[in-house]
Coordinates of C-alpha atoms and ligand atoms in Angstrom, one line a residue:
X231 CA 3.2 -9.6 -30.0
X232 CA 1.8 -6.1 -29.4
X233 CA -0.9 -4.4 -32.2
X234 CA -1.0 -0.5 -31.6
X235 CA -2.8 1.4 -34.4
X236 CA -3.6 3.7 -31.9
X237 CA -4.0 3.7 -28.2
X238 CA -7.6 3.0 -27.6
X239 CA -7.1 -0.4 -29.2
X240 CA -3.8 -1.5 -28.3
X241 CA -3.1 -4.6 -26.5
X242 CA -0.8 -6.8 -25.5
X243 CA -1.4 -10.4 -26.4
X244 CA 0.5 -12.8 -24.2
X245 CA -0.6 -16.6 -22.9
X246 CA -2.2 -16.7 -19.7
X247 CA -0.9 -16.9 -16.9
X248 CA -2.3 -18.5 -12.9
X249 CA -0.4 -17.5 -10.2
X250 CA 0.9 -18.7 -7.0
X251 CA -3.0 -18.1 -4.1
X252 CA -3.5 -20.0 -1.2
X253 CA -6.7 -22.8 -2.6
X254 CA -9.4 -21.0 -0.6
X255 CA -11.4 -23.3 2.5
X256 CA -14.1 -25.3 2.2
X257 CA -15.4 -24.6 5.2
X258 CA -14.7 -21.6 8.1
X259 CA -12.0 -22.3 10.6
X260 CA -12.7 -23.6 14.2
X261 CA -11.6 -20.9 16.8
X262 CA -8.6 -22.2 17.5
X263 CA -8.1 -22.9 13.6
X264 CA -8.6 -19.2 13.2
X265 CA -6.5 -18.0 15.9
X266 CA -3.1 -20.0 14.2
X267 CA -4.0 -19.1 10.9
X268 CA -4.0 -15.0 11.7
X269 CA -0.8 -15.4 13.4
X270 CA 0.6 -17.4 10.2
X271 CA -1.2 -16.2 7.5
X272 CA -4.7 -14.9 7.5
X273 CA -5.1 -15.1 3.7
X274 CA -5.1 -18.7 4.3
X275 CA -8.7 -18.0 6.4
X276 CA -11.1 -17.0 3.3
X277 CA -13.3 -19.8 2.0
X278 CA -14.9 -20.2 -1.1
X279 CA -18.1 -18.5 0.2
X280 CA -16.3 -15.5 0.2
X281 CA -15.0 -15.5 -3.1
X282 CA -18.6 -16.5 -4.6
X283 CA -21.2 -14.8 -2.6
X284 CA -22.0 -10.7 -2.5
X285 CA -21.8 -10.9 1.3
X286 CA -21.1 -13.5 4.3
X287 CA -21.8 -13.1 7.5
X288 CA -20.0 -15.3 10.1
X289 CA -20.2 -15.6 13.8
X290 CA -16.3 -15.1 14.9
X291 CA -14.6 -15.2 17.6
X292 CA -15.3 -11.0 18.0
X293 CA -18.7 -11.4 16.9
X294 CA -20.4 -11.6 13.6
X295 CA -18.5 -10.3 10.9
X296 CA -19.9 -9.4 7.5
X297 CA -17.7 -9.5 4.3
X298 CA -19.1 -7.6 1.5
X299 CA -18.0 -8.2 -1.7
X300 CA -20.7 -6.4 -3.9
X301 CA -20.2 -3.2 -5.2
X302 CA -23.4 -1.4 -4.1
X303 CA -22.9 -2.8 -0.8
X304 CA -19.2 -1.4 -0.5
X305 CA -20.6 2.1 -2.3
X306 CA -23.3 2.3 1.0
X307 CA -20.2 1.6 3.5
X308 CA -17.5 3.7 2.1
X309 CA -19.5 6.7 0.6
X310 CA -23.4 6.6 0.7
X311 CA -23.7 5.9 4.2
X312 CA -19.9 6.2 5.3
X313 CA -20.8 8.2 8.6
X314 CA -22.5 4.5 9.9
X315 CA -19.3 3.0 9.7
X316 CA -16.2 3.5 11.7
X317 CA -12.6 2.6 12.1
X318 CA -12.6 -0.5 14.4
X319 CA -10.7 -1.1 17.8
X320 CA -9.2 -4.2 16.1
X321 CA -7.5 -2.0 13.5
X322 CA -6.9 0.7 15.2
X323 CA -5.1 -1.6 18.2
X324 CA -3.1 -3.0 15.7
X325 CA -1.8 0.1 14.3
X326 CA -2.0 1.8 17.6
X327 CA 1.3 3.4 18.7
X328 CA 3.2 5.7 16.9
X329 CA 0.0 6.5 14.3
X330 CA -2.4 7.5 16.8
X331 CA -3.0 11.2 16.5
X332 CA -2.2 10.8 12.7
X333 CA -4.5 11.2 9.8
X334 CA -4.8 7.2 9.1
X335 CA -6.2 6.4 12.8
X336 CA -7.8 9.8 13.6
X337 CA -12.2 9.9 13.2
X338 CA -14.4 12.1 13.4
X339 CA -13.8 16.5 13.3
X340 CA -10.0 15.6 14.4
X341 CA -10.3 13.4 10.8
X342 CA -12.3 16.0 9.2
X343 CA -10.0 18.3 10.0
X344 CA -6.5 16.6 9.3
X345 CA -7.7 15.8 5.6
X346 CA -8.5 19.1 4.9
X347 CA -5.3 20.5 6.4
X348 CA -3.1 17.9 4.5
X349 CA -4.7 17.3 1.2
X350 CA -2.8 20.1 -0.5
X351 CA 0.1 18.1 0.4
X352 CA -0.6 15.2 -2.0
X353 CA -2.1 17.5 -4.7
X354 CA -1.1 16.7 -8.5
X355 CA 1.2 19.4 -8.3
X356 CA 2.8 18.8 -5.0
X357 CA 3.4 15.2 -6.4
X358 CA 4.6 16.0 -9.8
X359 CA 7.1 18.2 -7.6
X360 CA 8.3 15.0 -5.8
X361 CA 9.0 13.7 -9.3
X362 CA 12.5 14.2 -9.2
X363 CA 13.2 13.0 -5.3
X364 CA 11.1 9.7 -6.8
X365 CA 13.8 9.7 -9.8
X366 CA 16.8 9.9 -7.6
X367 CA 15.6 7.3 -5.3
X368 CA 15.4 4.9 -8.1
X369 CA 18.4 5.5 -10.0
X370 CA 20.3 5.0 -6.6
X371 CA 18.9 1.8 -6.3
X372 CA 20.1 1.5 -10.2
X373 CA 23.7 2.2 -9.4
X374 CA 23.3 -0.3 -6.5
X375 CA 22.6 -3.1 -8.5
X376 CA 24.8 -2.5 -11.1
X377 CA 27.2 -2.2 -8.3
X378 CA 26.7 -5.7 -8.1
X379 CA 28.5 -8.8 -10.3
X380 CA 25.6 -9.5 -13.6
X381 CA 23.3 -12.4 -13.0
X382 CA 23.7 -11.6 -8.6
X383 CA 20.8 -13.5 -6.9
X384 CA 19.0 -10.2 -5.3
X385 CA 16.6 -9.7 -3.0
X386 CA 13.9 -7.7 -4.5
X387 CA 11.2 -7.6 -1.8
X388 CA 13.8 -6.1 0.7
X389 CA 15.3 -3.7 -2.6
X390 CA 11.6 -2.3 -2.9
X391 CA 11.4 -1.4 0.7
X392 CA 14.7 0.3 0.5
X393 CA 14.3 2.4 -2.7
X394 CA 10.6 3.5 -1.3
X395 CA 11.7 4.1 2.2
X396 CA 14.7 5.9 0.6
X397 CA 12.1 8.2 -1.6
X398 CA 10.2 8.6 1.3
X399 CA 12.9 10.2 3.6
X400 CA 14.0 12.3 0.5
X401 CA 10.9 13.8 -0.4
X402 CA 9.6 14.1 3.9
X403 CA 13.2 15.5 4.6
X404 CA 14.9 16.5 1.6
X405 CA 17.9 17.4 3.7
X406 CA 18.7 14.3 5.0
X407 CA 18.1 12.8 8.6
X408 CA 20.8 14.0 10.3
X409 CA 22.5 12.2 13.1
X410 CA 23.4 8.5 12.2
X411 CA 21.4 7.9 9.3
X412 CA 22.0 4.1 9.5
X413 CA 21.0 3.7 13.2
X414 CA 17.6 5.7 12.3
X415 CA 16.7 3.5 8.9
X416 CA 17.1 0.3 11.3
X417 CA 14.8 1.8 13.7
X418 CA 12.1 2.6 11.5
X419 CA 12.6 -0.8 9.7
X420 CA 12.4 -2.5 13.0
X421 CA 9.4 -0.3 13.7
X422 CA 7.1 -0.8 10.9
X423 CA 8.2 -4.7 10.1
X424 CA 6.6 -4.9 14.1
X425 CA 3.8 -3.4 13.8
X426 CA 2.1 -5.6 11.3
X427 CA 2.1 -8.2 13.3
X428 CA -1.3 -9.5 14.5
X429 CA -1.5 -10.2 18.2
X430 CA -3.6 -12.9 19.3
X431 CA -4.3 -10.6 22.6
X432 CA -5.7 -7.8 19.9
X433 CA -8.3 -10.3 18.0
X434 CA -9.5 -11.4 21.5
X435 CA -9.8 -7.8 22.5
X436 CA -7.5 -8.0 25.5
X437 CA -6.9 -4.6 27.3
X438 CA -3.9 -1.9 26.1
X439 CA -2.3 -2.5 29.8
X440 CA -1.6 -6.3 28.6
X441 CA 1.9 -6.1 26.8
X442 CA 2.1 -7.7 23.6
X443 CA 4.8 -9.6 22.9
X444 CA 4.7 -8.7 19.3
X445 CA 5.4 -5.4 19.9
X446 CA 8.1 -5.4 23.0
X447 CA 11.2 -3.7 20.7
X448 CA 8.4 -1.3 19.1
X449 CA 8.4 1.1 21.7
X450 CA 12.3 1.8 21.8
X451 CA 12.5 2.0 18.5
X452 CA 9.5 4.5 17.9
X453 CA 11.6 6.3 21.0
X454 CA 15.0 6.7 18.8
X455 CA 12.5 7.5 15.9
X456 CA 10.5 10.6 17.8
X457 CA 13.8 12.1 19.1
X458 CA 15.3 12.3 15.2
X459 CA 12.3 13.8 13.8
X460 CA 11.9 15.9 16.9
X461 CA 15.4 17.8 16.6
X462 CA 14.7 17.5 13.1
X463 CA 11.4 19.5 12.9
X464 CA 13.1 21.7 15.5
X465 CA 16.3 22.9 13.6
X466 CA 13.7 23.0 10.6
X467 CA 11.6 25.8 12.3
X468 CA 14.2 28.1 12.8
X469 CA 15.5 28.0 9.8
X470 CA 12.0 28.7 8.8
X471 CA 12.1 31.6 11.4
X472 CA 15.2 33.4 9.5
X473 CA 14.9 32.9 6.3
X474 CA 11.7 31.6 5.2
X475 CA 12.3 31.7 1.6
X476 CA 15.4 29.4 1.6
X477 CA 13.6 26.3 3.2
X478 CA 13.1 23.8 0.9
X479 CA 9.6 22.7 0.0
X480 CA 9.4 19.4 1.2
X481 CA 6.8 17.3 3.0
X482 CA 8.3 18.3 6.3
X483 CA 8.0 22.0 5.1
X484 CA 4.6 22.3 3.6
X485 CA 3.3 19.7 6.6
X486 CA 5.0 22.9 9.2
X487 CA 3.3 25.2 7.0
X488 CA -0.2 23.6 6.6
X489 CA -3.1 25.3 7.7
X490 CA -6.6 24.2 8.0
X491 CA -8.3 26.1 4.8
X492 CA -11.8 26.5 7.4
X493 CA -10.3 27.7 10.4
X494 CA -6.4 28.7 9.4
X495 CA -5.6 26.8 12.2
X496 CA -2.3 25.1 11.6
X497 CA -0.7 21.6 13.1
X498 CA 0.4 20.8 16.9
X499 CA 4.4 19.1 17.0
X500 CA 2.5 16.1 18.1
X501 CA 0.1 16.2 14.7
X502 CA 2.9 17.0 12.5
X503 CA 5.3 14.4 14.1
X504 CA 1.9 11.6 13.9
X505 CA 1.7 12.1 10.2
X506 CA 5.4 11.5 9.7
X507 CA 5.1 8.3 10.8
X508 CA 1.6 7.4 9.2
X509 CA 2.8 8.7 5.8
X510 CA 5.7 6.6 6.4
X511 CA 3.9 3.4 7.6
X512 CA 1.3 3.9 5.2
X513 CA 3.3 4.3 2.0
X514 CA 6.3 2.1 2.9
X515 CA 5.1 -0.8 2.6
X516 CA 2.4 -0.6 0.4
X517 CA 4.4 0.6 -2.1
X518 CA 6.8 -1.4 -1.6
X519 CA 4.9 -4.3 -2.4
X520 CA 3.3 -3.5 -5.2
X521 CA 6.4 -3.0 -7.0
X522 CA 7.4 -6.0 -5.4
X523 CA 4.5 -7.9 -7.1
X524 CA 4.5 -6.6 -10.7
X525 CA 8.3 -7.2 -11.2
X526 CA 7.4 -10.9 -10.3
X527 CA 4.5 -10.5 -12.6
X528 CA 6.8 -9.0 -15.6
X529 CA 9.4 -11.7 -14.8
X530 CA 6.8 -14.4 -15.6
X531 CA 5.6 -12.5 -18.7
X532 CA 8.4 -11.9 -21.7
X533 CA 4.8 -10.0 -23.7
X534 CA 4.5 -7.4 -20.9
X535 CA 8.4 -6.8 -19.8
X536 CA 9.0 -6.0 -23.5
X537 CA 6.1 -3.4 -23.7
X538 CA 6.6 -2.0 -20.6
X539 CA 10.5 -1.4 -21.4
X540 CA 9.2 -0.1 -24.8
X541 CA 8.0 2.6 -22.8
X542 CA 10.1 3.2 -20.2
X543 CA 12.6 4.1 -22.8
X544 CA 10.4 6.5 -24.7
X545 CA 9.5 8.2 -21.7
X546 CA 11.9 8.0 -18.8
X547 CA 14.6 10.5 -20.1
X548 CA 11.3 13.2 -20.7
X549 CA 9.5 15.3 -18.9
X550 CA 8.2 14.1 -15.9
X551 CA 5.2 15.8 -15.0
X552 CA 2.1 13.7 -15.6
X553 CA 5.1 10.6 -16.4
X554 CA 2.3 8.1 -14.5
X555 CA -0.7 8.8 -17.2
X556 CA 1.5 9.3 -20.2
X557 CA 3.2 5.3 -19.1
X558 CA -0.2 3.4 -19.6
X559 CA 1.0 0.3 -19.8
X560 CA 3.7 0.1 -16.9
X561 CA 0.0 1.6 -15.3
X562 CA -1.8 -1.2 -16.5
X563 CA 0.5 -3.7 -15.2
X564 CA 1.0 -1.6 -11.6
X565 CA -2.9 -1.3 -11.7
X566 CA -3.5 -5.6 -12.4
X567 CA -0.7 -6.4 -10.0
X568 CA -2.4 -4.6 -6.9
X569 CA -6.1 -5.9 -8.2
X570 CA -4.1 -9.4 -8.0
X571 CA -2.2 -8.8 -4.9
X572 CA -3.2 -5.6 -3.5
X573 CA -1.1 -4.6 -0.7
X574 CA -4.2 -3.6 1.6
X575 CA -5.7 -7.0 1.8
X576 CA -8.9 -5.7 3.7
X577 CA -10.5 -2.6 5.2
X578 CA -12.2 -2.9 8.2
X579 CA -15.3 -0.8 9.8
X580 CA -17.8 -0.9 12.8
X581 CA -21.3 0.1 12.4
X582 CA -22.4 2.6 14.4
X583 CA -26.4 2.3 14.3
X584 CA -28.3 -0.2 12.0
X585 CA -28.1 -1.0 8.7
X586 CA -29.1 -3.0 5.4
X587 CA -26.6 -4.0 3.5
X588 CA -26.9 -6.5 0.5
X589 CA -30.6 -7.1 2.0
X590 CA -29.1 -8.5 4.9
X591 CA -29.6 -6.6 8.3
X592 CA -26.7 -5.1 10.1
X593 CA -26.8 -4.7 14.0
X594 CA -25.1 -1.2 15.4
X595 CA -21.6 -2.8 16.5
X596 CA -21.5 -5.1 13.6
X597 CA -17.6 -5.5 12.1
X598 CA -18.4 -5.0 8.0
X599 CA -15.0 -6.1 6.1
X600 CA -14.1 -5.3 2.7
X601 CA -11.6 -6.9 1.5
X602 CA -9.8 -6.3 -2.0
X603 CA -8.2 -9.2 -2.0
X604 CA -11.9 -11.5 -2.4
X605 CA -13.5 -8.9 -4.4
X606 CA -10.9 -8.5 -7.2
X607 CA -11.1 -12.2 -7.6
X608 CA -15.2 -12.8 -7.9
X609 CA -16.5 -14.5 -11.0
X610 CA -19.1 -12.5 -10.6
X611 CA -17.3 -9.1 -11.3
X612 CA -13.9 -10.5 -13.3
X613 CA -13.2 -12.3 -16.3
X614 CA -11.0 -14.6 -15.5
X615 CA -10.1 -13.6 -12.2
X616 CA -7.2 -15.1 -11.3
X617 CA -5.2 -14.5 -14.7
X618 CA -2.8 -12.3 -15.1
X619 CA -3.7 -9.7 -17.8
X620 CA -3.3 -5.7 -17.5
X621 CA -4.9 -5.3 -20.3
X622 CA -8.0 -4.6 -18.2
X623 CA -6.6 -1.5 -17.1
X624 CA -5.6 -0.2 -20.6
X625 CA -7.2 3.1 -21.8
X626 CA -10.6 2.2 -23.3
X627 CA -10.9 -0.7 -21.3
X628 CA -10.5 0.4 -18.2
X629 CA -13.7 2.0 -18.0
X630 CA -15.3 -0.7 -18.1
X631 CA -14.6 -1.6 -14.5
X632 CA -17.3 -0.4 -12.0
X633 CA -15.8 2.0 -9.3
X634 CA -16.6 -0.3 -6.4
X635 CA -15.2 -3.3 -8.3
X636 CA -11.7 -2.2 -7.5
X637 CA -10.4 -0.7 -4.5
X638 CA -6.9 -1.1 -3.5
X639 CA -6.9 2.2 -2.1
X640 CA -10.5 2.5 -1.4
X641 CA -13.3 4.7 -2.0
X642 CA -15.0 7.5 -0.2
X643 CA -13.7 10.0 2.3
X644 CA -11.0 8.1 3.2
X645 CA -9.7 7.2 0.0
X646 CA -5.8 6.5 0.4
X647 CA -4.6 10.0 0.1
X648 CA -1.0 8.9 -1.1
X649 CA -2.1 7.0 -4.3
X650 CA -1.5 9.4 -6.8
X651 CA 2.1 9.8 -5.1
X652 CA 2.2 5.8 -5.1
X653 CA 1.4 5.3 -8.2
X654 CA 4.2 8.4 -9.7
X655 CA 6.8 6.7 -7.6
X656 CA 5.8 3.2 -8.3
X657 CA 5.7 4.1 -12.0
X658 CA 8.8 5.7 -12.4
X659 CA 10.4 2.8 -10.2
X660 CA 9.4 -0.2 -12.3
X661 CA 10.2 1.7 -15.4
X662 CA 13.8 2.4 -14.2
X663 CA 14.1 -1.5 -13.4
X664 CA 12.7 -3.0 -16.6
X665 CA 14.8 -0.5 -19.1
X666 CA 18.1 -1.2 -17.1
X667 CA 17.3 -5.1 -16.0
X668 CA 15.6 -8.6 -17.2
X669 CA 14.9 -10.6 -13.6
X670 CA 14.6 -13.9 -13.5
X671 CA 12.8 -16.5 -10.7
X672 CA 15.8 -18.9 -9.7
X673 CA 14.8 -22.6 -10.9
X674 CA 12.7 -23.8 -7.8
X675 CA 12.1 -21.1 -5.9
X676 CA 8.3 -21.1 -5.3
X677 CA 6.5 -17.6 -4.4
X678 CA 4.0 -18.1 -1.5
X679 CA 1.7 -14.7 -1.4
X680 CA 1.8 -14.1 2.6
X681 CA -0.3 -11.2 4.6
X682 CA 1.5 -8.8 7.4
X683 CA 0.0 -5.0 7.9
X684 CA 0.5 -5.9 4.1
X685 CA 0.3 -8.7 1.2
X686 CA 3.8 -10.1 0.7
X687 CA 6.1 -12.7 -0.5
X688 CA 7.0 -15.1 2.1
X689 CA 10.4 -15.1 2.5
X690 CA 10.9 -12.3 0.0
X691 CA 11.5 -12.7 -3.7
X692 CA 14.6 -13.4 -4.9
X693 CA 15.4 -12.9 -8.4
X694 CA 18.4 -13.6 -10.9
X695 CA 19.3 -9.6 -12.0
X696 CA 21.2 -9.1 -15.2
X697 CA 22.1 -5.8 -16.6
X698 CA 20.7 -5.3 -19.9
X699 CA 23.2 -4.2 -22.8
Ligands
LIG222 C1 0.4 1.1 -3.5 C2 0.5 1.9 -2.5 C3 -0.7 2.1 -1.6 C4 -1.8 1.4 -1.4 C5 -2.3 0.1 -2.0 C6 -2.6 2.1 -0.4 C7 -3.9 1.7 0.1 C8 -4.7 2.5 1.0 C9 -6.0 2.1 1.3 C10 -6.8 0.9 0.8 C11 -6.5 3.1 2.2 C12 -7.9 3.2 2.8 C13 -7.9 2.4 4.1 C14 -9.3 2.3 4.6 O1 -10.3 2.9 4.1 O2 -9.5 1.7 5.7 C15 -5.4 4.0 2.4 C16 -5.4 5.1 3.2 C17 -4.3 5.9 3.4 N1 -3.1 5.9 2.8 FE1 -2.6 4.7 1.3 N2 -1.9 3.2 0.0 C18 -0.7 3.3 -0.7 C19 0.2 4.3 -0.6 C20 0.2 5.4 0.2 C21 1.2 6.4 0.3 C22 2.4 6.5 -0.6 C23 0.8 7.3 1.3 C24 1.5 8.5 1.8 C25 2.7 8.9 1.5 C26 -0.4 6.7 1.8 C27 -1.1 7.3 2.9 C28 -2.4 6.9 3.3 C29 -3.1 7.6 4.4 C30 -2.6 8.7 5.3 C31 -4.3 7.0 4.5 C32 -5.5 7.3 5.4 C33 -6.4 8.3 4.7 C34 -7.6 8.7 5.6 O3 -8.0 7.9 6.4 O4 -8.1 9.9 5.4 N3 -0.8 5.6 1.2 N4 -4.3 3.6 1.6

């Protein structure tokens, strides 16, 4: 099965394996056509076009779009010329809310700014301090399951989004949330399942004063949200005022104690309370799903479950700083599950001014999409695109992927500034599953890949879990 004389050559050699994608259009929806299908399911909206060419441009129903899909192209947008291209009303309408004043919506100095006050935050050694918070999360969810009677149908779409919410709150607030835990978990599941939804009143750019009815329960829950992590932060800073040294060092506590590195200046309750919510809403889900996707991906593949748990038993019970590069395969298989499924189907920008992109002329106002979900799939960039096989992503072969080639959590300046805390957590999660589990698909249960804020099973993914002996 596996041949390792040493690491740069080892691989895993397993049949392939095509997986469950909406057959792409021939053709580009009618307005209407368009409309339906971004309420249902956008992914369901790309043609072939898209998958094929370095860059489309379509006339849509907010103008002309272009979807690059060449990695020079996406270099000019995201780095080389990143200044041209901003945040777009669509996105940011549909994040709007609670995230507004947070690092993920914020442009600009205020962006400038924010990143430079909270990158220390997500520094290797703030996340190899999270390590064990990312540990306990898991093994809870362990001790749930084996709670349960052996071979238990389980959800594990909605397990993923517990055990990453759960390592979430424990490393933002490693003393718990106080109040009624329960009634604040529901809130913030109501809040972020809501806010992924796309409004047919945001893609036809109706004003904010419109109500969506999307987003009518958001605002009560984001209310019962703000006033728990308000009396949180509160009780927090006096502690912090009588005894500084015995306040744990948290995200809460090193967000309270972040200071802008140029101008010392530190964060307003409003800032601090913003990127609560955007780290949540940006690393819930995400996360979530692509743990959600490789354990469907190791179910399917006995070659890859084997080597990962091969693994996960040499190194769980370790050390666990630097556990996500020493576990290069569970890597591998995290790494090809987000190029096939990556959470963040597409990024989206406006240009500001002109531009060339691709050799095609871009007007200033122009939306320019990148979308990870059509360039991780081009012929022209992947062998065998839509096969299953992390052996890309092994060391020594890896390399061979150009930078712009893969981006599920993008490039340039605003390059996801969680990953290395996703991929620790997502590492040590799926490692903790494979050694203490097999999963298995039920007989007829068909997996539909389905886009919210993020790329999902429809209907979740419910899996056969028996304990290992
Ligand atoms: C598998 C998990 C994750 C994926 C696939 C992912 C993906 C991404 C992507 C693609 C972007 C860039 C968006 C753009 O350029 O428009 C981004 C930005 C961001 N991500 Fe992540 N992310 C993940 C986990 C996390 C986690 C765990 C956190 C925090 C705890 C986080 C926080 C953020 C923030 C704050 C930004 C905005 C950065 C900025 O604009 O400066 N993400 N993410």
């Amino acid at each position: 099965m596996t041949n390792s004389s040493s690491q740069m050559d080892f691989r895993v050699d397993a049949p392939p394996l095509r997986l469950p994608v909406p057959i792409p259009l021939d053709r580009p929806l009618g307005t209407l056509g368009l409309l339906m299908t971004l309420r249902r399911n956008p992914l369901e909206a790309w043609t072939r076009e898209h998958f094929e060419q370095p860059i489309v441009i379509q006339k849509h129903l907010l103008g002309h779009i272009a979807v690059v899909s060449d990695p020079d192209g996406i270099r000019r947008v995201l780095l080389d010329n990143a200044a041209n291209y901003e945040k777009d009303t669509l996105q940011r309408r549909i994040l709007s809310s609670g995230l507004s004043g947070g690092l993920l919506t914020a442009e600009g100095d205020q962006w400038k700014m924010q990143r430079r006050t909270l990158a220390p935050l997500f520094s290797r050694r703030a996340v190899d301090a999270f390590a064990p918070a990312m540990v306990a999360g898991a093994r809870a969810m362990v001790e749930r399951w084996r709670q349960r009677p052996d071979g238990a149908v389980i959800d594990i779409s909605a397990e993923m989004a517990r055990v990453t919410l759960d390592v979430l709150v424990r490393t933002i607030f490693s003393e718990g949330l106080g109040g009624d835990p329960e009634v604040l978990r529901n809130a913030m599941r109501v809040y972020f399942d809501t806010i992924g939804l796309i409004d047919p009143f945001d893609v036809l750019g109706f004003p904010d004063y419109i109500p969506r009815f999307t987003r009518l329960r958001v605002r009560s829950t984001l209310a019962i949200f703000d006033r728990a992590v308000e009396s949180i932060i509160a009780t927090r800073r006096r502690r912090l005022a009588e005894d500084p040294e015995r306040v744990p060092r948290d995200i809460l506590g090193l967000l309270l104690e972040a200071q802008d590195p140029e101008t010392g200046r530190g964060m307003s309750e409003a800032e601090v309370r913003a990127n609560i919510i955007t780290f949540i809403a940006a690393g819930h889900e995400t996360t979530s799903n692509a743990l959600t996707w490789s354990t469907y991906l190791l179910s399917l593949s006995g070659e890859w479950r084997a080597a990962v748990e091969a693994e996960a038993a040499s190194e769980l019970d370790g050390p666990m700083e630097g556990i996500a590069d020493r576990m290069t395969t569970t890597r591998a298989v995290l790494d090809e599950a987000v190029r096939l499924y990556p959470p963040l189907v597409a990024m989206s920008r406006q240009a500001i001014g002109a531009d060339v992109l691709v050799g095609k002329p871009i007007e200033a106002g122009m939306m320019v999409v990148i979308a990870p979900y059509v360039l991780h799939r081009q012929p022209r960039l992947w062998d065998a695109p839509d096969v299953f096989d992390p052996n890309r992503f092994l060391p020594g072969q890896r390399d061979a992927i150009d930078r712009y080639s893969y981006l599920p959590f993008g490039a340039g300046p605003r390059v996801c500034i969680g990953q290395a805390f996703a991929q620790q957590e997502a590492t040590i999660v799926l490692g903790e599953i494979i050694r203490n589990f097999t999963l298995e698909l039920p007989t007829g249960h068909v997996v539909t890949p389905m886009q919210r804020l993020t790329l999902r099973p429809e209907n979740g993914l419910p899996m056969i879990v028996r304990r290992r002996r």
